[in-house]
PDB file of C-alpha atoms in Angstrom:
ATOM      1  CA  UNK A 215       0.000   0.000   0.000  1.00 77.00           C
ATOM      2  CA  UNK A 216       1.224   3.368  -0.734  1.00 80.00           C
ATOM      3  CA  UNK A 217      -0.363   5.434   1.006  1.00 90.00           C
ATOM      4  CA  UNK A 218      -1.990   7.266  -1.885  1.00 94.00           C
ATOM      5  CA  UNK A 219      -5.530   5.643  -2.303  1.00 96.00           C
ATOM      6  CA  UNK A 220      -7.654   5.853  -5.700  1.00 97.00           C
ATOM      7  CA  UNK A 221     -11.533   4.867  -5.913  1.00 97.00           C
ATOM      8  CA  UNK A 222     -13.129   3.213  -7.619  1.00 97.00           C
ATOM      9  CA  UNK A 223     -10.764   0.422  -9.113  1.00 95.00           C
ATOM     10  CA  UNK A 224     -12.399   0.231 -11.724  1.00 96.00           C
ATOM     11  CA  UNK A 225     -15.380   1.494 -13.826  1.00 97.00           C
ATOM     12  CA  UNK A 226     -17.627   0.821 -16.397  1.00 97.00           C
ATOM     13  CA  UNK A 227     -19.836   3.603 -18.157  1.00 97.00           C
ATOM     14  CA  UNK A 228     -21.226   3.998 -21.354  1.00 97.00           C
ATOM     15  CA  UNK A 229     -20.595   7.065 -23.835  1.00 98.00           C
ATOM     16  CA  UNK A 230     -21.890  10.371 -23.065  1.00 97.00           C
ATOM     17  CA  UNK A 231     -21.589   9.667 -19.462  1.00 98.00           C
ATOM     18  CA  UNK A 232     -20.184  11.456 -16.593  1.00 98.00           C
ATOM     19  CA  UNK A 233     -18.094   9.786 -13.796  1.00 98.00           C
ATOM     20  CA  UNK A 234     -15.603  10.908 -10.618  1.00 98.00           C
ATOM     21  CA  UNK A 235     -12.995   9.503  -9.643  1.00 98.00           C
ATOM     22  CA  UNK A 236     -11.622  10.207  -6.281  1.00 98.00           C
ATOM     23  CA  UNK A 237      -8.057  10.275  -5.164  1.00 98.00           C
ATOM     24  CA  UNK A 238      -6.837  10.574  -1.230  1.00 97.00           C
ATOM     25  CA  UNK A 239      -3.000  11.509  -1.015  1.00 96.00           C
ATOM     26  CA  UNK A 240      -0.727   9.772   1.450  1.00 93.00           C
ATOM     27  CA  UNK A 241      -0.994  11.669   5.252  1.00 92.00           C
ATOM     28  CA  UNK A 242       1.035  15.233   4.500  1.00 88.00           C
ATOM     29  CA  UNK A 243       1.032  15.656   0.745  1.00 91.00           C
ATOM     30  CA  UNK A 244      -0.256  18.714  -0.064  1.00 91.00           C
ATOM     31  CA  UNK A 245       0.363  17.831  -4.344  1.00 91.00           C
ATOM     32  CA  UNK A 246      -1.954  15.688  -5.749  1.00 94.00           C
ATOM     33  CA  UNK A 247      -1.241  14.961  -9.694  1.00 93.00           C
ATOM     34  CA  UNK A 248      -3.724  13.246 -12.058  1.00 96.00           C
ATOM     35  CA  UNK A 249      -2.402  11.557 -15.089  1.00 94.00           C
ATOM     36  CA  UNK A 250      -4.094   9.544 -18.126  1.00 95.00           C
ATOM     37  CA  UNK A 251      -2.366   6.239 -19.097  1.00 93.00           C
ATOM     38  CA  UNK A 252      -3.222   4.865 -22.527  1.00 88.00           C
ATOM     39  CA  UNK A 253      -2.062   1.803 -24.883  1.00 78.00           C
ATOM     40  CA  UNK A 254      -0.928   4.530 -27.866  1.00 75.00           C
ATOM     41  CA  UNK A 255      -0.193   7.523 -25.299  1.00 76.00           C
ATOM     42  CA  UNK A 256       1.452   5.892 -22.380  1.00 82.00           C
ATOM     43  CA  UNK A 257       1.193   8.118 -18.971  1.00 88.00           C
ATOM     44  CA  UNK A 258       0.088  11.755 -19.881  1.00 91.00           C
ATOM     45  CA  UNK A 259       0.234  14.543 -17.420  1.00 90.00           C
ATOM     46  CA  UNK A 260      -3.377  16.406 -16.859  1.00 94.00           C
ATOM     47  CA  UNK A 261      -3.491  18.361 -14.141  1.00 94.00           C
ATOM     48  CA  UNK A 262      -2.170  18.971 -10.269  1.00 92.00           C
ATOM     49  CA  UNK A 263      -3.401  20.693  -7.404  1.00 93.00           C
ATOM     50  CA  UNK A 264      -1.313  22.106  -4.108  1.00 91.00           C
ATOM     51  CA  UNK A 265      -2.806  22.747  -1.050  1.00 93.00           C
ATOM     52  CA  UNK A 266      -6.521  23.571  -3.136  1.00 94.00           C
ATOM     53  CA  UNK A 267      -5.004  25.103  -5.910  1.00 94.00           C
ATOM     54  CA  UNK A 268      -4.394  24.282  -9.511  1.00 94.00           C
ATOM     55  CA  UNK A 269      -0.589  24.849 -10.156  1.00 90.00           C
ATOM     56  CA  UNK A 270      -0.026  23.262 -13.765  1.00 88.00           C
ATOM     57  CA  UNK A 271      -1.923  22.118 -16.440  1.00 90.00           C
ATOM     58  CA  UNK A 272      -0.967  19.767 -19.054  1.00 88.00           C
ATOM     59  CA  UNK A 273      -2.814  17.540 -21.872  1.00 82.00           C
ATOM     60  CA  UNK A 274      -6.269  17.844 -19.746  1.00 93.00           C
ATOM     61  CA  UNK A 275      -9.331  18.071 -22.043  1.00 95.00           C
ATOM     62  CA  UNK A 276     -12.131  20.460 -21.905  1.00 96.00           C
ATOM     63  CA  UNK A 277     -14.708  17.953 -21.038  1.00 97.00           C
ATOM     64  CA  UNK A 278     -12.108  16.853 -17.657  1.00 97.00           C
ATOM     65  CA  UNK A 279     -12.065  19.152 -14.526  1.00 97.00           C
ATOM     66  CA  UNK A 280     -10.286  18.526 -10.957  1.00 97.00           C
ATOM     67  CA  UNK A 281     -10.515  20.257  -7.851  1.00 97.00           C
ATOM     68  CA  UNK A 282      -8.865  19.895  -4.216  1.00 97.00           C
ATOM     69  CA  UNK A 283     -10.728  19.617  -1.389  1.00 97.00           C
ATOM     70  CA  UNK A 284      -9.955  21.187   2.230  1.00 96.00           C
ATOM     71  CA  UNK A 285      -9.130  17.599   3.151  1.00 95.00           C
ATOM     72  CA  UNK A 286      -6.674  17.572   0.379  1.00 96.00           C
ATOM     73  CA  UNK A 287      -8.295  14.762  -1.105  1.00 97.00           C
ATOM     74  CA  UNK A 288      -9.314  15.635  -4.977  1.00 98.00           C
ATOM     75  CA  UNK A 289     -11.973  14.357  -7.533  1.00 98.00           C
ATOM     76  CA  UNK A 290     -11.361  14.279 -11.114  1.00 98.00           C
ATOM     77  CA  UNK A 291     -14.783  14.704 -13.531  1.00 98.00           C
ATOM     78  CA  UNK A 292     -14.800  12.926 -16.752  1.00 98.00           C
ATOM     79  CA  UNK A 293     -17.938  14.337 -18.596  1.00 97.00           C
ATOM     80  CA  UNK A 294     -19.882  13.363 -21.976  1.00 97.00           C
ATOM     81  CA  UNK A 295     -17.517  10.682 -22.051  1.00 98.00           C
ATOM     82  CA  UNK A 296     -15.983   9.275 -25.259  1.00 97.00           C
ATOM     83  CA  UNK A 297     -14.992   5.360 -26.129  1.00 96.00           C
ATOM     84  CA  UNK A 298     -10.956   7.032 -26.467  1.00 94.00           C
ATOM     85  CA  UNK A 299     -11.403   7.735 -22.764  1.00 96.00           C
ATOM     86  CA  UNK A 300     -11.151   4.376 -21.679  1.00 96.00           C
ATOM     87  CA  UNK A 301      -7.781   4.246 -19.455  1.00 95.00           C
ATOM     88  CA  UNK A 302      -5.685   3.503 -16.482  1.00 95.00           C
ATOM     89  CA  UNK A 303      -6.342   7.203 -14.637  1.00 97.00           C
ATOM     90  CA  UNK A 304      -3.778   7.248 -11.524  1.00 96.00           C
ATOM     91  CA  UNK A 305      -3.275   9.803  -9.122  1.00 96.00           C
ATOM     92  CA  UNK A 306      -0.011  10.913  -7.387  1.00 93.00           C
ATOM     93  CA  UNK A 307       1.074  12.640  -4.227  1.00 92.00           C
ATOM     94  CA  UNK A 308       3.852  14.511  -2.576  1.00 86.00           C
ATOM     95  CA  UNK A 309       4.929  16.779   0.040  1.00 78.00           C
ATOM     96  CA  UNK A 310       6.091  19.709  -2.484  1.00 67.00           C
ATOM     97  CA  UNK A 311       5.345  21.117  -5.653  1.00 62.00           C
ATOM     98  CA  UNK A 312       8.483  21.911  -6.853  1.00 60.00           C
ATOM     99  CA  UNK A 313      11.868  20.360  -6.095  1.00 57.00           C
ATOM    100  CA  UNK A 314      13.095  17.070  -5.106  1.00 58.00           C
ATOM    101  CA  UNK A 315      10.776  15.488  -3.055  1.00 63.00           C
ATOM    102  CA  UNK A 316       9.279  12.233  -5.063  1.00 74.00           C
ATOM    103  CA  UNK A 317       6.147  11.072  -6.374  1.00 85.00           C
ATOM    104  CA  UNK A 318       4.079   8.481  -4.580  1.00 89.00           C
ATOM    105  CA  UNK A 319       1.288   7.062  -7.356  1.00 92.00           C
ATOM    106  CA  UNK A 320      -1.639   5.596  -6.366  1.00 94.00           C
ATOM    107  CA  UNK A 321      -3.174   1.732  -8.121  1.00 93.00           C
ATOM    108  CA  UNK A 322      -5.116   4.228 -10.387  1.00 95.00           C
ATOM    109  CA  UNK A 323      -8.922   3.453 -11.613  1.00 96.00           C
ATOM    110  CA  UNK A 324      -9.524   1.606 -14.778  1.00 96.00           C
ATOM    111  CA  UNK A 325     -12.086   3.313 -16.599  1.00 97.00           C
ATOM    112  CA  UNK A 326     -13.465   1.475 -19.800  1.00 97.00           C
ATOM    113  CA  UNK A 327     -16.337   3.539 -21.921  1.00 97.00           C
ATOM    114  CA  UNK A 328     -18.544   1.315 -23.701  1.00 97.00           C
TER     115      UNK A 328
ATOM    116  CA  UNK B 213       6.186  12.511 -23.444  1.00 53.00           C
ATOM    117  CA  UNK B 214       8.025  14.099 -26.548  1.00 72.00           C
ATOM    118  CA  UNK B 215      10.402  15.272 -23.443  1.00 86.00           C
ATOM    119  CA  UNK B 216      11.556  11.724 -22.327  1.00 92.00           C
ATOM    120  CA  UNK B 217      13.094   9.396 -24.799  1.00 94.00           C
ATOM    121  CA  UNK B 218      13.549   5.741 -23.694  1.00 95.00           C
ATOM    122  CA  UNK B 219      15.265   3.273 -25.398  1.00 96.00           C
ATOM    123  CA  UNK B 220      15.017   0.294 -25.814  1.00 96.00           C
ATOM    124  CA  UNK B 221      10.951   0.299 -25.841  1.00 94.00           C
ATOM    125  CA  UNK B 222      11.038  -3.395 -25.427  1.00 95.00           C
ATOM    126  CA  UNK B 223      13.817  -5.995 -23.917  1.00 96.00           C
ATOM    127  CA  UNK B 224      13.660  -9.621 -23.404  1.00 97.00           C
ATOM    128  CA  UNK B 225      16.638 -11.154 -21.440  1.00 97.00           C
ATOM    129  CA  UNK B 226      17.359 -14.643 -19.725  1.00 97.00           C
ATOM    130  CA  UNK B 227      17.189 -14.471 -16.198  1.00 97.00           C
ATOM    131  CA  UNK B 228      20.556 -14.020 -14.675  1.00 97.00           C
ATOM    132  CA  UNK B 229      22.000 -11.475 -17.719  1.00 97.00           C
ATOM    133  CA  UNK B 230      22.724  -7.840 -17.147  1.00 97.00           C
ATOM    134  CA  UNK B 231      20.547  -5.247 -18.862  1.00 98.00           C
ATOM    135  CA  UNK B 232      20.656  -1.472 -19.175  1.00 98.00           C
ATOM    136  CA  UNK B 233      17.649   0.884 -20.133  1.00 98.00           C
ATOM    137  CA  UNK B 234      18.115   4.670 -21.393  1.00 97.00           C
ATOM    138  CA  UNK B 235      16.259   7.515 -20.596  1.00 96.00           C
ATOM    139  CA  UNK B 236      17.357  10.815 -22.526  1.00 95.00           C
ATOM    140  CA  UNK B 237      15.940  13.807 -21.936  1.00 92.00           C
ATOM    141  CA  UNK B 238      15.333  16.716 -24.671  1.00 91.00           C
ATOM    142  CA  UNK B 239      15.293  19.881 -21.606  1.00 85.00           C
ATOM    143  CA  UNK B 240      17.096  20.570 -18.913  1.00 80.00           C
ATOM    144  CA  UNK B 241      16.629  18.216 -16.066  1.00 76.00           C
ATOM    145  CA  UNK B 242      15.227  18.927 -12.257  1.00 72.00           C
ATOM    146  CA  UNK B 243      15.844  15.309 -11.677  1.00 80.00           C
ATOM    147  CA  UNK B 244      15.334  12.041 -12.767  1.00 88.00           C
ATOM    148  CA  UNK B 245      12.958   9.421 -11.708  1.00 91.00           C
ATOM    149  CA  UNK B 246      12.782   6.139 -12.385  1.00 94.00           C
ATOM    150  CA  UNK B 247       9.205   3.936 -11.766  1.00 94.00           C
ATOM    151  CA  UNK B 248       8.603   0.383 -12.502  1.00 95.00           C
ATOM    152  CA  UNK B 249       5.296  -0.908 -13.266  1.00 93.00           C
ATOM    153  CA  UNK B 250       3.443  -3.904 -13.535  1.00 88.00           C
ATOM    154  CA  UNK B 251       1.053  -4.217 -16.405  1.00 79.00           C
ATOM    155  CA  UNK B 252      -2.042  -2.692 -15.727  1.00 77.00           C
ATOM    156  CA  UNK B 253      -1.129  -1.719 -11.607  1.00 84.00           C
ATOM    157  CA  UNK B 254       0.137   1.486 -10.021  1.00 86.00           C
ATOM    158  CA  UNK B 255       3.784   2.913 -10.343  1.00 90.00           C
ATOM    159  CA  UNK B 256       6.417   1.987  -8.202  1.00 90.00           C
ATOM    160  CA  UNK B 257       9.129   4.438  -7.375  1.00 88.00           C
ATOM    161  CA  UNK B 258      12.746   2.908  -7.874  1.00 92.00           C
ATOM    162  CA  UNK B 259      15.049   6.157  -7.556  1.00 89.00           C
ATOM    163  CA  UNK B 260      15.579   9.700  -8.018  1.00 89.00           C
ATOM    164  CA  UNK B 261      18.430  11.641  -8.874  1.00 90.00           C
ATOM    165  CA  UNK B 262      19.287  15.136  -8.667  1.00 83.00           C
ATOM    166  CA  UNK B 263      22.664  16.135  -9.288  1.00 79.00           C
ATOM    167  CA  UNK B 264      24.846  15.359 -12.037  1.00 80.00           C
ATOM    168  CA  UNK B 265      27.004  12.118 -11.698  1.00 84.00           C
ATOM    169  CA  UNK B 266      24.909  10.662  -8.935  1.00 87.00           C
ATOM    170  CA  UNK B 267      24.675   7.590  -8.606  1.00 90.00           C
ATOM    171  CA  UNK B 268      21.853   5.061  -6.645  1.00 91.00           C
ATOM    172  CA  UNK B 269      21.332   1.504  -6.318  1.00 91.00           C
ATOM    173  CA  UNK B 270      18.583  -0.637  -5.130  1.00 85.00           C
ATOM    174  CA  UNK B 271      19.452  -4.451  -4.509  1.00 87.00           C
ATOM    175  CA  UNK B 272      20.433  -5.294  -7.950  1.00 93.00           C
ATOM    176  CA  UNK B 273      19.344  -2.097  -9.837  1.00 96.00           C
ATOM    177  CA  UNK B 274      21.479   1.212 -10.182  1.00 96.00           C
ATOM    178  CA  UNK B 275      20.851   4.177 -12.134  1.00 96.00           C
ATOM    179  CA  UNK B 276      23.104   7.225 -12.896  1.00 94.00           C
ATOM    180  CA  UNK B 277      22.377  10.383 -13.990  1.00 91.00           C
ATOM    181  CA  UNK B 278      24.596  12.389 -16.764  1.00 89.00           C
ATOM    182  CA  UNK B 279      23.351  15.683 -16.614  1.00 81.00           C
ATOM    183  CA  UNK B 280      25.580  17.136 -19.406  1.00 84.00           C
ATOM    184  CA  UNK B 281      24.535  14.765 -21.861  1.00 83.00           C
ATOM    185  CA  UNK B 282      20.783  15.079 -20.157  1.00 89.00           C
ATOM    186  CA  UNK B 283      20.371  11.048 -19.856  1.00 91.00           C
ATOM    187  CA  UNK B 284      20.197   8.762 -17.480  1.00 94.00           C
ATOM    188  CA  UNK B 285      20.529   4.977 -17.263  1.00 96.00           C
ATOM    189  CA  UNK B 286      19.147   2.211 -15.626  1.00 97.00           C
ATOM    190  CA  UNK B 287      21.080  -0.979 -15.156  1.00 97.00           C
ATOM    191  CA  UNK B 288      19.787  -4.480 -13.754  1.00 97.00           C
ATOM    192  CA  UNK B 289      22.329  -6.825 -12.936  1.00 96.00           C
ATOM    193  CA  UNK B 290      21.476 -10.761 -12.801  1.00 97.00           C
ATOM    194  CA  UNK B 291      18.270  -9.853 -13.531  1.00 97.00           C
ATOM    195  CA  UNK B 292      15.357 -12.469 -12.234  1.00 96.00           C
ATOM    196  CA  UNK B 293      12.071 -12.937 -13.295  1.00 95.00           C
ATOM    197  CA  UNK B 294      10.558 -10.802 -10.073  1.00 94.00           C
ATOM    198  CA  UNK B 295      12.534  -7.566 -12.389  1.00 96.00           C
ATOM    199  CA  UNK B 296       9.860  -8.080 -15.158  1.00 96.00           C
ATOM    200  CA  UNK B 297       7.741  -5.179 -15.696  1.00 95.00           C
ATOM    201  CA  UNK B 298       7.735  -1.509 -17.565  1.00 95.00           C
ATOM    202  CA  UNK B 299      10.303   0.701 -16.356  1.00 96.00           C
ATOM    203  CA  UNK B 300       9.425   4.282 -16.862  1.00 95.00           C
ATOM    204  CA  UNK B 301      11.491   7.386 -16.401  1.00 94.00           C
ATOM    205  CA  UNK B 302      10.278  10.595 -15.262  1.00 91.00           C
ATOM    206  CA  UNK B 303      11.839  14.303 -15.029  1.00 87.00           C
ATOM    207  CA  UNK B 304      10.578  16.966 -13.463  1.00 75.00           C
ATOM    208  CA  UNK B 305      10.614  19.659 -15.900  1.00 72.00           C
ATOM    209  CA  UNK B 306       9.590  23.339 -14.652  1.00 66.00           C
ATOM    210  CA  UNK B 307      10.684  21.946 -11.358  1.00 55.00           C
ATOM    211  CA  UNK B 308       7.220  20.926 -10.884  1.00 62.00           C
ATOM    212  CA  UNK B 309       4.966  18.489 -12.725  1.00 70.00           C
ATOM    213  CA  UNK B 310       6.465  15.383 -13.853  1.00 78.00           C
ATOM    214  CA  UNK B 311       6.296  14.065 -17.115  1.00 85.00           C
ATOM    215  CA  UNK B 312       7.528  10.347 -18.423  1.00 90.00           C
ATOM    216  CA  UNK B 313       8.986   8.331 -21.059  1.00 92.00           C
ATOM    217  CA  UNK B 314       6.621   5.926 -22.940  1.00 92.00           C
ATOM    218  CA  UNK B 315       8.304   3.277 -20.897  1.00 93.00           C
ATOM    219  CA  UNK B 316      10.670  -0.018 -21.716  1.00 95.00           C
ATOM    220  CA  UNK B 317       8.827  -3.435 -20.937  1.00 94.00           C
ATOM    221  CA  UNK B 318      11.038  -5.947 -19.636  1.00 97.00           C
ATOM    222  CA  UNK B 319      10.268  -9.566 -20.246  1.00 96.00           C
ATOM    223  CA  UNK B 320      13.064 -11.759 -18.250  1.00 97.00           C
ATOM    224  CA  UNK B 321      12.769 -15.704 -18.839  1.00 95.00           C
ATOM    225  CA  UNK B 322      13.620 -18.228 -17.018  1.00 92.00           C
TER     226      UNK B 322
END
């Protein structure tokens, strides 16, 4: 276990759905990072969040949004889902957001689109 | 990640050989991480290095970082079947979010 926990495991939805998927960091990360892990794309950066706020963006679509809660746990919404969506989603943690401190990843939630 | 280039993107070795992945970056590095993954399950972190020349091992596996030539390398040494998995690098570009290589699957056989 690393600390970092991801629900649900795994998901099943059709298209033009909307879904969450929640992510508690390990006990004192304030970063939480989401990232999309595909067959053709591998692990893509979307977005992360420090202490409630967004810090960096990177290949998130329009139709994703994430926010962090006061609990520092944060929710990432997949809407008007697409089959291409379908994906390992994981969530990371750590203390910083910037410098060396590392990343702790969570088992991530398998979301297939049918 | 057009950032992270990792070569080889696939290796197959028999169990007990030495093997050594590459991870070279296009930017300018605020450290190097290396994560190994099982198909399908989370990320496991390995190492992380920060300053040119340094140099980390983890029971069999060591990794060095070149920061002139931006790369780094991972080397497995008598590798076993347990070492099977995708290794993927990661560098912390902006000194902030992390971005990875497409990742080199490791098949070790018995």
């Amino acid at each position: 276990d690393s600390g970092v926990t991801q629900t649900p495991k795994h998901l099943i939805t059709a298209t033009g759905q909307r879904v969450t998927l929640r992510c508690s960091p390990r006990s004192g990360d304030l970063s939480v990072y989401w990232y999309q892990q595909s067959l053709d794309q591998g692990l893509q950066f979307l977005i992360q969040y420090y202490n409630g706020e967004e810090r960096a963006k990177g290949n998130i679509l329009e139709r994703f949004s994430a926010q962090q809660f006061p609990d520092l746990h944060s929710e990432l919404n997949l809407s008007s889902l697409e089959l291409g969506d379908s994906a390992l989603y994981f969530c990371a943690s750590r203390f910083g957001d910037r410098g060396g401190y590392g990343y702790t990843f969570g088992s991530g939630t398998r979301l297939t689109v049918v | 990640s057009q950032e992270l280039e990792q070569s080889p993107q696939s290796l197959i070795v028999q169990e007990g050989k030495n093997l050594t992945i590459n991870c070279t970056s296009s930017k300018t590095l605020y450290g190097l991480y290396w994560y190994k993954q099982k198909y399908g399950e989370g990320l496991i972190f390995l190492m992380m290095l920060q300053k040119g020349g340094e140099e980390k091992s983890h029971e069999k596996i060591t990794a060095k970082l070149d920061e002139k030539k931006q790369q780094s390398s991972l080397h497995i040494t008598a590798s076993q079947p347990s070492h099977a998995g995708i290794y993927l690098c990661g560098a912390g570009y902006n000194n902030n979010d992390m971005r990875f290589g497409a990742g080199t699957r490791l098949t070790v056989k018995p």
